[in-house]
């Protein structure tokens, strides 16, 4: 998601949504893509301590009180938490956690034809949709890969939030990111 969100212009046409914003990366899952609720909550609290404006979370799982409490803490600190809806579509009410929590911006996926991706989770908790099919971005070992999922759509939405916040600050508006959004 870091490349989608903030990759600098590589002179070959590759650039992230918000390339001028500083990005902090917190790894909360193991190399196999799994981890505990405590690890994710610790990552959210680290981001709160770092005084970030936006937290982008391309992960999903079951309802976890530790993660929910950390997202409540982030919201209380004025941080916008942008999270993936999940890839359990196309059925109704398939939003995964943490996308079901009220404190987050839940992101689904659309394709290049601006249609909701078949895999994208759906439900009343969904807040926005963003490009999430066949997205080319940075990958392992300094490579590139084309991937699909709400995990790709989430950093797109987070980048738009960062651009909006930058415009608000440039216009002289004050307040926490959550207040401005």
Backbone as a chain_set.jsonl record, in Angstrom:
{"seq": "XXXXXXXXXXXXXXXXXXXXXXXXXXXXXXXXXXXXXXXXXXXXXXXXXXXXXXXXXXXXXXXXXXXXXXXXXXXXXXXXXXXXXXXXXXXXXXXXXXXXXXXXXXXXXXXXXXXXXXXXXXXXXXXXXXXXXXXXXXXXXXXXXXXXXXXXXXXXXXXXXXXXXXXXXXXXXXXXXXXXX", "coords": {"N": [[0.791, -1.195, 0.0], [2.097, 1.193, 0.481], [3.4, 2.139, -1.834], [1.234, 2.707, -3.532], [0.028, 4.694, -2.072], [2.085, 6.693, -1.573], [4.295, 6.726, -3.405], [7.103, 8.222, -4.919], [7.429, 10.183, -7.922], [8.589, 8.259, -10.523], [9.663, 8.96, -12.942], [8.856, 7.345, -14.997], [6.188, 7.337, -15.187], [5.064, 6.27, -12.939], [3.564, 6.983, -9.937], [2.536, 7.777, -6.628], [-0.651, 8.389, -4.899], [-0.488, 10.502, -3.035], [2.261, 11.785, -3.129], [3.868, 13.696, -1.884], [3.534, 13.633, 0.823], [4.723, 12.628, 4.017], [5.457, 9.292, 4.911], [4.971, 6.851, 7.336], [5.799, 3.583, 8.069], [4.392, 0.871, 9.659], [4.907, -2.326, 10.599], [2.693, -4.795, 11.32], [1.901, -7.363, 10.992], [3.018, -10.72, 10.445], [5.435, -12.146, 8.1], [3.939, -14.022, 6.798], [1.477, -12.911, 6.654], [-0.233, -13.01, 8.821], [-1.254, -12.33, 12.222], [-1.589, -11.183, 15.629], [-4.371, -9.675, 17.406], [-3.38, -8.024, 19.373], [-0.904, -7.256, 18.321], [-1.695, -5.699, 16.116], [-3.145, -3.702, 17.435], [-1.07, -2.583, 18.941], [0.419, -1.468, 16.872], [-1.354, 0.514, 15.967], [-1.437, 2.123, 18.251], [1.239, 2.931, 18.297], [1.264, 4.517, 15.978], [-0.462, 6.524, 16.837], [1.102, 7.641, 18.866], [3.103, 8.661, 17.261], [1.847, 10.775, 16.189], [0.367, 10.861, 13.758], [-1.655, 11.817, 10.892], [-3.364, 10.221, 9.392], [-4.275, 6.81, 9.383], [-3.701, 3.978, 7.542], [-5.058, 0.904, 6.896], [-4.661, -2.091, 5.542], [-5.905, -4.695, 6.093], [-7.648, -7.463, 7.574], [-10.023, -9.221, 9.645], [-11.416, -10.953, 12.433], [-13.863, -9.733, 14.835], [-12.277, -7.86, 17.257], [-11.556, -6.955, 20.476], [-9.234, -5.583, 21.357], [-8.169, -4.375, 19.059], [-10.362, -2.798, 18.353], [-10.532, -1.068, 20.576], [-8.092, 0.294, 20.259], [-8.545, 1.637, 17.86], [-10.615, 3.297, 18.624], [-9.173, 4.891, 20.395], [-7.473, 6.125, 18.551], [-9.333, 7.579, 17.028], [-10.268, 9.286, 19.023], [-7.965, 10.765, 19.355], [-8.091, 12.272, 17.123], [-7.362, 11.22, 14.682], [-7.719, 9.994, 11.362], [-8.844, 6.9, 10.444], [-8.413, 4.67, 7.922], [-9.695, 1.882, 6.422], [-9.649, -1.448, 4.976], [-12.463, -2.936, 3.37], [-12.722, -5.632, 2.914], [-12.518, -8.786, 1.14], [-14.744, -10.408, 0.583], [-16.967, -10.393, -1.025], [-19.493, -11.18, -3.533], [-21.704, -10.966, -1.895], [-24.349, -9.659, 0.273], [-23.855, -7.706, 3.289], [-21.142, -8.381, 3.982], [-18.943, -7.113, 4.977], [-15.795, -6.993, 6.534], [-14.083, -7.087, 9.74], [-11.573, -4.708, 10.606], [-13.43, -3.03, 9.383], [-16.123, -2.855, 10.025], [-16.367, -1.281, 12.251], [-17.506, 1.749, 13.783], [-15.715, 3.84, 13.997], [-14.043, 4.079, 11.836], [-13.075, 4.734, 8.366], [-14.436, 2.921, 5.93], [-13.394, 1.044, 3.161], [-14.244, 0.029, -0.072], [-13.8, -1.739, -3.229], [-13.394, -0.739, -6.676], [-13.453, -1.342, -10.255], [-11.708, -0.617, -13.393], [-13.766, 0.184, -14.991], [-15.373, 1.512, -13.338], [-17.099, 0.009, -11.813], [-18.36, -1.786, -9.012], [-16.096, -4.028, -7.638], [-16.292, -7.565, -8.038], [-15.307, -9.138, -5.954], [-15.289, -7.403, -3.8], [-16.216, -6.636, -0.505], [-19.462, -5.97, 0.852], [-21.94, -3.838, 2.371], [-23.758, -2.051, 4.979], [-21.834, -0.628, 6.379], [-19.937, 0.282, 4.646], [-18.12, 2.997, 3.439], [-16.73, 4.409, 1.343], [-15.615, 3.914, -2.084], [-12.836, 2.832, -4.049], [-10.205, 2.656, -6.579], [-9.298, -0.713, -7.061], [-8.694, -2.953, -8.541], [-6.427, -4.809, -10.474], [-4.072, -3.246, -9.916], [-1.067, -1.664, -10.329], [1.863, -1.639, -8.493], [4.536, -1.043, -6.102], [6.536, -3.86, -5.117], [7.824, -6.891, -3.608], [11.41, -7.19, -3.18], [12.313, -4.898, -4.578], [10.704, -4.856, -6.793], [7.832, -4.822, -9.024], [4.307, -5.318, -9.018], [1.097, -6.41, -10.17], [-1.816, -6.174, -8.513], [-4.944, -7.126, -6.935], [-7.658, -6.114, -4.852], [-9.366, -5.055, -1.83], [-7.399, -4.178, -0.259], [-5.736, -2.792, -1.934], [-7.347, -0.688, -2.706], [-7.685, 0.729, -0.342], [-5.25, 2.272, 0.367], [-5.44, 4.113, -1.748], [-7.744, 5.586, -1.065], [-6.882, 6.582, 1.417], [-4.788, 8.212, 0.567], [-6.217, 10.186, -0.837], [-7.572, 11.357, 1.304], [-5.362, 12.449, 2.645], [-4.5, 14.349, 0.728], [-6.739, 16.034, 0.738], [-6.644, 16.97, 3.397], [-4.222, 18.383, 3.282], [-4.948, 20.417, 1.505], [-6.893, 21.684, 3.054], [-5.33, 22.676, 5.166], [-3.633, 24.364, 3.765], [-5.464, 26.261, 3.038], [-5.818, 27.478, 5.419], [-7.432, 26.366, 7.348], [-8.182, 24.993, 10.538], [-7.917, 22.349, 12.97], [-8.43, 18.917, 14.012], [-7.514, 16.082, 11.958], [-9.812, 14.379, 11.771], [-11.856, 16.173, 12.425], [-11.71, 17.971, 10.294], [-12.301, 16.357, 8.149]], "CA": [[0.0, 0.0, 0.0], [2.928, 2.389, 0.546], [3.634, 2.638, -3.183], [-0.017, 3.293, -4.016], [-0.211, 5.908, -1.302], [3.04, 7.79, -1.606], [5.498, 6.562, -4.227], [7.574, 9.404, -5.624], [7.413, 10.046, -9.379], [9.783, 7.53, -10.959], [9.976, 9.421, -14.291], [8.294, 6.396, -15.951], [4.741, 7.389, -15.067], [4.625, 5.681, -11.677], [3.552, 7.917, -8.818], [1.46, 7.5, -5.685], [-1.732, 9.362, -4.789], [-0.029, 11.664, -2.259], [3.709, 11.568, -3.048], [4.576, 14.711, -1.105], [3.296, 13.41, 2.244], [5.613, 11.683, 4.68], [4.808, 8.032, 5.253], [5.587, 5.985, 8.328], [5.294, 2.223, 7.896], [4.426, 0.037, 10.85], [4.587, -3.711, 10.257], [1.98, -5.398, 12.44], [1.658, -8.763, 10.67], [4.203, -11.478, 10.068], [5.671, -12.308, 6.665], [2.888, -14.88, 6.257], [0.236, -12.142, 6.602], [-1.089, -13.174, 9.989], [-0.767, -11.756, 13.466], [-2.583, -11.105, 16.7], [-5.027, -8.394, 17.644], [-2.468, -7.215, 20.179], [0.104, -6.68, 17.435], [-2.336, -4.645, 15.338], [-3.439, -2.617, 18.376], [0.206, -1.933, 19.256], [0.757, -0.641, 15.719], [-2.222, 1.698, 15.987], [-0.966, 2.999, 19.339], [2.508, 3.522, 17.83], [0.91, 5.597, 15.046], [-0.998, 7.621, 17.659], [2.265, 8.27, 19.509], [3.851, 9.375, 16.225], [1.009, 11.926, 15.836], [0.01, 10.829, 12.343], [-2.97, 12.333, 10.522], [-4.166, 9.152, 8.795], [-3.787, 5.444, 9.483], [-4.225, 3.141, 6.463], [-4.946, -0.494, 7.329], [-5.087, -3.065, 4.541], [-5.95, -5.989, 6.773], [-8.984, -7.807, 8.042], [-10.113, -10.376, 10.525], [-12.628, -11.046, 13.237], [-14.075, -8.691, 15.833], [-11.235, -7.971, 18.275], [-11.682, -5.814, 21.388], [-7.987, -4.813, 21.441], [-8.094, -3.531, 17.869], [-11.429, -1.806, 18.434], [-10.127, -0.062, 21.577], [-7.02, 1.13, 19.703], [-9.143, 2.517, 16.853], [-11.325, 4.333, 19.398], [-8.129, 5.807, 20.876], [-7.022, 6.918, 17.396], [-10.403, 8.533, 16.725], [-10.246, 10.287, 20.1], [-6.797, 11.616, 19.096], [-8.355, 13.06, 15.924], [-6.772, 10.559, 13.523], [-8.629, 9.326, 10.437], [-8.43, 5.52, 10.197], [-8.961, 4.204, 6.655], [-9.485, 0.435, 6.482], [-10.198, -2.263, 3.898], [-13.764, -3.56, 3.622], [-12.571, -7.075, 2.814], [-12.685, -9.379, -0.189], [-15.709, -11.487, 0.78], [-18.151, -10.127, -1.826], [-20.369, -10.031, -3.707], [-22.91, -11.052, -1.076], [-24.648, -8.536, 1.17], [-23.375, -7.769, 4.676], [-19.898, -9.155, 4.016], [-17.833, -6.268, 5.462], [-14.979, -7.637, 7.557], [-13.499, -6.205, 10.752], [-12.136, -3.615, 11.397], [-14.296, -2.18, 8.587], [-17.452, -2.738, 10.631], [-16.37, -0.342, 13.38], [-17.972, 3.108, 13.475], [-14.625, 4.812, 14.091], [-13.169, 4.005, 10.662], [-13.573, 4.925, 7.009], [-14.389, 1.584, 5.337], [-13.162, 1.224, 1.725], [-14.457, -1.059, -1.015], [-13.02, -1.679, -4.473], [-14.004, -0.646, -7.996], [-12.551, -1.654, -11.358], [-11.453, 0.5, -14.312], [-15.051, 0.604, -15.558], [-16.065, 2.142, -12.198], [-18.079, -0.915, -11.254], [-17.878, -2.411, -7.778], [-15.415, -5.299, -7.9], [-17.07, -8.714, -7.564], [-14.77, -9.625, -4.688], [-15.37, -6.384, -2.752], [-17.25, -6.818, 0.513], [-20.547, -4.999, 0.784], [-22.751, -3.726, 3.577], [-24.063, -0.672, 5.391], [-20.654, 0.034, 6.964], [-19.077, 0.772, 3.566], [-18.137, 4.464, 3.344], [-16.265, 4.866, 0.032], [-14.975, 2.932, -2.953], [-11.651, 3.375, -4.722], [-9.626, 1.656, -7.482], [-8.713, -1.851, -6.365], [-8.476, -4.088, -9.437], [-5.276, -4.737, -11.377], [-3.32, -2.052, -9.535], [0.384, -1.844, -10.39], [2.562, -0.903, -7.441], [5.786, -1.616, -5.601], [6.404, -5.214, -4.606], [9.028, -7.419, -2.968], [12.719, -7.172, -3.84], [12.368, -3.731, -5.46], [9.969, -5.146, -8.01], [6.483, -4.305, -9.19], [3.309, -6.356, -9.24], [-0.272, -5.96, -10.373], [-2.619, -6.886, -7.526], [-6.332, -6.711, -6.788], [-8.241, -6.307, -3.525], [-9.653, -3.826, -1.096], [-6.108, -3.737, 0.285], [-5.197, -1.825, -2.887], [-8.245, 0.471, -2.688], [-7.535, 1.458, 0.923], [-4.272, 3.363, 0.293], [-5.953, 5.15, -2.644], [-8.632, 6.438, -0.272], [-6.067, 7.273, 2.419], [-4.072, 9.274, -0.146], [-7.167, 11.276, -1.102], [-7.766, 12.044, 2.588], [-4.165, 13.274, 2.888], [-4.549, 15.505, -0.172], [-7.785, 16.916, 1.248], [-6.131, 17.623, 4.605], [-3.212, 19.359, 2.855], [-5.676, 21.562, 0.949], [-7.516, 22.389, 4.184], [-4.288, 23.413, 5.895], [-3.18, 25.442, 2.885], [-6.525, 27.275, 3.083], [-5.822, 28.075, 6.747], [-8.386, 25.726, 8.251], [-7.535, 24.293, 11.646], [-8.673, 21.257, 13.574], [-7.838, 17.605, 13.824], [-7.92, 15.49, 10.684], [-11.204, 13.897, 11.843], [-12.75, 17.337, 12.392], [-11.684, 18.542, 8.953], [-12.923, 15.432, 7.204]], "C": [[0.839, 1.268, 0.0], [3.206, 2.989, -0.814], [2.406, 3.313, -3.756], [-0.245, 4.642, -3.348], [0.798, 7.014, -1.597], [4.287, 7.632, -2.43], [5.84, 7.873, -4.933], [7.552, 9.141, -7.123], [8.712, 9.393, -9.828], [10.224, 7.883, -12.376], [9.505, 8.451, -15.38], [6.781, 6.355, -15.859], [4.21, 6.784, -13.787], [4.712, 6.691, -10.551], [2.368, 7.59, -7.921], [0.441, 8.625, -5.639], [-1.263, 10.638, -4.098], [1.485, 11.587, -2.061], [4.466, 12.575, -2.203], [4.426, 14.508, 0.401], [4.296, 12.403, 2.789], [4.841, 10.444, 5.086], [5.644, 7.329, 6.308], [4.978, 4.607, 8.144], [5.468, 1.452, 9.195], [4.01, -1.373, 10.478], [3.957, -4.375, 11.478], [1.659, -6.873, 12.205], [2.964, -9.429, 10.285], [4.336, -11.584, 8.563], [4.608, -13.181, 6.0], [1.528, -14.183, 6.222], [-0.68, -12.307, 7.795], [-0.431, -12.564, 11.215], [-1.898, -11.674, 14.465], [-3.221, -9.724, 16.758], [-4.147, -7.463, 18.449], [-1.396, -6.547, 19.342], [-0.486, -5.513, 16.635], [-2.621, -3.445, 16.235], [-2.162, -1.86, 18.753], [0.644, -1.029, 18.113], [-0.077, 0.622, 15.656], [-1.756, 2.658, 17.079], [0.377, 3.649, 18.992], [2.216, 4.698, 16.909], [0.328, 6.796, 15.802], [0.147, 8.379, 18.31], [3.088, 9.086, 18.516], [3.079, 10.585, 15.699], [0.716, 12.004, 14.331], [-1.367, 11.451, 12.122], [-3.913, 11.219, 10.092], [-3.474, 7.817, 9.049], [-4.478, 4.655, 8.379], [-3.972, 1.69, 6.841], [-5.536, -1.425, 6.283], [-5.014, -4.454, 5.161], [-7.373, -6.245, 7.232], [-8.949, -9.037, 8.906], [-11.432, -10.371, 11.268], [-12.712, -9.862, 14.203], [-13.054, -8.893, 16.95], [-11.293, -6.755, 19.184], [-10.411, -4.973, 21.509], [-7.857, -3.857, 20.255], [-9.144, -2.437, 17.942], [-11.056, -0.697, 19.423], [-9.045, 0.856, 21.015], [-7.571, 2.09, 18.656], [-9.987, 3.612, 17.512], [-10.332, 5.363, 19.921], [-7.641, 6.708, 19.743], [-8.07, 7.967, 17.04], [-10.437, 9.645, 17.765], [-9.078, 11.268, 19.925], [-6.975, 12.455, 17.83], [-7.812, 12.47, 14.647], [-7.867, 9.915, 12.679], [-8.066, 7.931, 10.153], [-9.167, 4.998, 8.971], [-8.644, 2.716, 6.555], [-10.165, -0.274, 5.32], [-11.518, -2.902, 4.312], [-13.656, -5.081, 3.662], [-12.903, -7.56, 1.418], [-13.635, -10.576, -0.131], [-16.992, -11.291, -0.016], [-18.434, -11.269, -2.777], [-21.616, -10.05, -2.82], [-23.117, -9.844, -0.195], [-24.078, -8.782, 2.565], [-22.128, -8.637, 4.833], [-18.702, -8.322, 4.479], [-17.117, -6.995, 6.596], [-14.53, -6.608, 8.59], [-12.071, -5.887, 10.34], [-13.085, -2.689, 10.633], [-15.686, -1.98, 9.158], [-17.521, -1.716, 11.767], [-16.766, 1.058, 12.927], [-16.832, 4.118, 13.368], [-13.762, 4.893, 12.834], [-13.883, 4.448, 9.392], [-13.348, 3.591, 6.305], [-14.383, 1.699, 3.815], [-13.384, -0.068, 0.942], [-13.692, -0.803, -2.299], [-13.911, -1.516, -5.698], [-12.952, -1.006, -9.048], [-12.403, -0.439, -12.278], [-12.715, 1.002, -14.994], [-15.935, 1.275, -14.5], [-17.23, 1.307, -11.683], [-17.491, -1.517, -9.987], [-17.286, -3.771, -8.126], [-16.225, -6.447, -7.313], [-16.601, -9.184, -6.204], [-15.0, -8.674, -3.525], [-16.521, -6.657, -1.787], [-18.244, -5.675, 0.444], [-21.285, -4.965, 2.113], [-22.928, -2.285, 3.975], [-22.868, 0.082, 5.979], [-19.73, 0.632, 5.909], [-19.224, 2.284, 3.421], [-17.784, 4.973, 1.954], [-15.751, 3.685, -0.776], [-13.83, 3.62, -3.684], [-11.1, 2.282, -5.651], [-8.938, 0.524, -6.713], [-8.492, -3.075, -7.228], [-7.311, -3.816, -10.376], [-4.473, -3.457, -11.165], [-1.827, -2.375, -9.529], [1.037, -1.003, -9.309], [3.852, -1.619, -7.065], [5.531, -2.999, -5.015], [7.748, -5.643, -4.022], [10.271, -7.279, -3.843], [12.838, -6.081, -4.904], [11.664, -3.959, -6.791], [8.626, -4.454, -8.04], [5.558, -5.479, -9.421], [1.953, -5.71, -9.432], [-1.161, -6.822, -9.471], [-4.03, -6.335, -7.494], [-6.801, -6.989, -5.366], [-8.57, -4.986, -2.877], [-8.395, -3.323, -0.383], [-5.41, -2.759, -0.65], [-6.041, -0.548, -2.875], [-8.027, 1.339, -1.452], [-6.465, 2.548, 0.85], [-4.66, 4.446, -0.714], [-6.815, 6.127, -1.847], [-7.851, 7.222, 0.774], [-5.293, 8.422, 1.78], [-4.97, 10.455, -0.451], [-7.44, 12.058, 0.178], [-6.573, 12.95, 2.882], [-4.136, 14.507, 1.992], [-5.592, 16.521, 0.293], [-7.299, 17.674, 2.483], [-5.082, 18.675, 4.258], [-3.886, 20.601, 2.29], [-6.342, 22.37, 2.056], [-6.492, 23.244, 4.925], [-3.755, 24.579, 5.065], [-4.182, 26.591, 2.889], [-6.64, 27.927, 4.461], [-6.82, 27.475, 7.714], [-7.634, 24.982, 9.347], [-8.476, 23.226, 12.196], [-7.948, 19.955, 13.344], [-8.254, 17.061, 12.458], [-9.372, 14.996, 10.686], [-12.19, 15.065, 11.794], [-12.816, 17.926, 10.994], [-12.383, 17.655, 7.931], [-14.422, 15.416, 7.421]], "O": [[0.362, 2.317, -0.431], [3.246, 4.211, -0.954], [2.506, 4.364, -4.39], [-0.661, 5.606, -3.99], [0.407, 8.155, -1.845], [5.266, 8.338, -2.189], [4.962, 8.544, -5.476], [7.647, 7.99, -7.549], [9.8, 9.9, -9.555], [11.062, 7.192, -12.954], [9.729, 8.703, -16.564], [6.152, 5.441, -16.392], [2.998, 6.787, -13.571], [5.79, 7.199, -10.24], [1.315, 7.173, -8.404], [0.629, 9.676, -6.251], [-1.605, 11.738, -4.532], [1.948, 11.348, -0.945], [5.614, 12.321, -1.838], [5.128, 15.155, 1.179], [4.667, 11.446, 2.109], [3.704, 10.535, 5.55], [6.865, 7.225, 6.189], [3.756, 4.479, 8.07], [6.563, 1.393, 9.755], [2.867, -1.591, 10.077], [4.587, -4.504, 12.527], [1.197, -7.559, 13.117], [3.904, -8.765, 9.848], [3.445, -11.159, 7.828], [4.396, -13.097, 4.79], [0.535, -14.784, 5.812], [-1.798, -11.793, 7.785], [0.774, -12.315, 11.243], [-3.032, -12.054, 14.171], [-2.688, -8.745, 16.235], [-4.162, -6.25, 18.238], [-1.014, -5.408, 19.61], [0.148, -4.467, 16.495], [-2.371, -2.303, 15.848], [-2.177, -0.634, 18.87], [1.18, 0.054, 18.347], [0.438, 1.69, 15.325], [-1.687, 3.867, 16.858], [0.619, 4.799, 19.359], [2.836, 5.755, 17.031], [0.592, 7.945, 15.448], [0.166, 9.61, 18.309], [3.699, 10.087, 18.889], [3.586, 11.334, 14.864], [0.806, 13.069, 13.72], [-2.149, 11.591, 13.062], [-5.108, 11.257, 10.384], [-2.253, 7.705, 8.945], [-5.706, 4.661, 8.288], [-2.833, 1.285, 7.077], [-6.755, -1.537, 6.151], [-4.172, -5.274, 4.796], [-8.198, -5.333, 7.268], [-7.981, -9.798, 8.904], [-12.435, -9.847, 10.784], [-11.76, -9.098, 14.361], [-12.974, -9.977, 17.527], [-11.099, -5.632, 18.719], [-10.498, -3.767, 21.742], [-7.487, -2.693, 20.413], [-8.86, -1.279, 17.633], [-11.248, 0.484, 19.131], [-9.069, 2.062, 21.26], [-7.121, 3.232, 18.565], [-10.058, 4.731, 17.004], [-10.605, 6.563, 19.898], [-7.422, 7.903, 19.942], [-7.729, 9.12, 16.777], [-10.615, 10.815, 17.424], [-9.177, 12.439, 20.291], [-6.107, 13.262, 17.498], [-7.797, 13.145, 13.618], [-8.826, 9.359, 13.214], [-6.938, 7.8, 9.677], [-10.394, 4.895, 8.974], [-7.478, 2.321, 6.597], [-11.133, 0.231, 4.751], [-11.678, -3.35, 5.447], [-14.418, -5.74, 4.369], [-13.495, -6.837, 0.617], [-13.366, -11.623, -0.72], [-17.999, -11.938, 0.268], [-17.675, -12.237, -2.818], [-22.5, -9.211, -2.995], [-22.181, -9.087, 0.062], [-23.849, -9.924, 2.964], [-22.066, -9.509, 5.7], [-17.563, -8.778, 4.382], [-17.751, -7.539, 7.5], [-14.589, -5.403, 8.343], [-11.41, -6.75, 9.761], [-13.507, -1.667, 11.173], [-16.362, -1.016, 8.801], [-18.61, -1.332, 12.195], [-16.409, 1.497, 11.834], [-16.98, 5.147, 12.709], [-12.837, 5.703, 12.779], [-15.11, 4.53, 9.339], [-12.206, 3.175, 6.106], [-15.245, 2.359, 3.235], [-12.799, -1.108, 1.243], [-13.02, 0.219, -2.443], [-15.013, -2.059, -5.768], [-11.749, -0.984, -8.788], [-12.914, 0.639, -11.974], [-12.739, 2.116, -15.517], [-17.105, 1.564, -14.751], [-18.22, 1.84, -11.181], [-16.283, -1.734, -9.892], [-17.909, -4.566, -8.828], [-16.782, -6.325, -6.222], [-17.418, -9.591, -5.378], [-14.916, -9.09, -2.37], [-17.656, -6.881, -2.206], [-17.913, -4.563, 0.034], [-21.262, -5.928, 2.879], [-22.323, -1.392, 3.383], [-22.897, 1.31, 6.063], [-18.834, 1.407, 6.242], [-20.34, 2.789, 3.293], [-18.453, 5.866, 1.433], [-15.487, 2.609, -0.241], [-13.854, 4.831, -3.907], [-11.479, 1.117, -5.529], [-8.109, 0.766, -5.836], [-8.137, -4.135, -6.713], [-7.213, -2.752, -10.986], [-4.227, -2.692, -12.098], [-1.383, -3.263, -8.801], [0.797, 0.201, -9.217], [4.205, -2.653, -7.632], [4.454, -3.276, -4.486], [8.689, -4.852, -3.954], [10.191, -7.254, -5.072], [13.386, -6.304, -5.983], [11.994, -3.326, -7.793], [8.32, -3.612, -7.195], [5.968, -6.511, -9.953], [1.688, -4.616, -8.933], [-1.246, -8.038, -9.643], [-4.29, -5.226, -7.961], [-6.395, -7.975, -4.75], [-8.114, -3.93, -3.315], [-8.341, -2.171, 0.045], [-4.575, -1.972, -0.203], [-5.505, 0.551, -3.02], [-8.171, 2.56, -1.519], [-6.75, 3.679, 1.245], [-4.248, 5.595, -0.555], [-6.64, 7.341, -1.941], [-8.126, 8.401, 0.996], [-5.155, 9.487, 2.381], [-4.543, 11.604, -0.34], [-7.53, 13.285, 0.146], [-6.748, 14.088, 3.318], [-3.785, 15.595, 2.448], [-5.352, 17.727, 0.247], [-7.518, 18.879, 2.6], [-5.053, 19.744, 4.869], [-3.45, 21.719, 2.562], [-6.357, 23.6, 2.007], [-6.761, 24.395, 5.267], [-3.462, 25.648, 5.599], [-3.802, 27.754, 2.759], [-7.46, 28.823, 4.656], [-7.036, 28.022, 8.795], [-6.572, 24.409, 9.102], [-9.673, 23.22, 11.91], [-6.981, 19.887, 12.586], [-9.232, 17.525, 11.872], [-10.085, 15.18, 9.7], [-13.251, 14.95, 11.18], [-13.888, 18.343, 10.554], [-12.981, 18.143, 6.971], [-15.139, 14.698, 6.724]]}, "num_chains": 1, "name": "protein.A"}
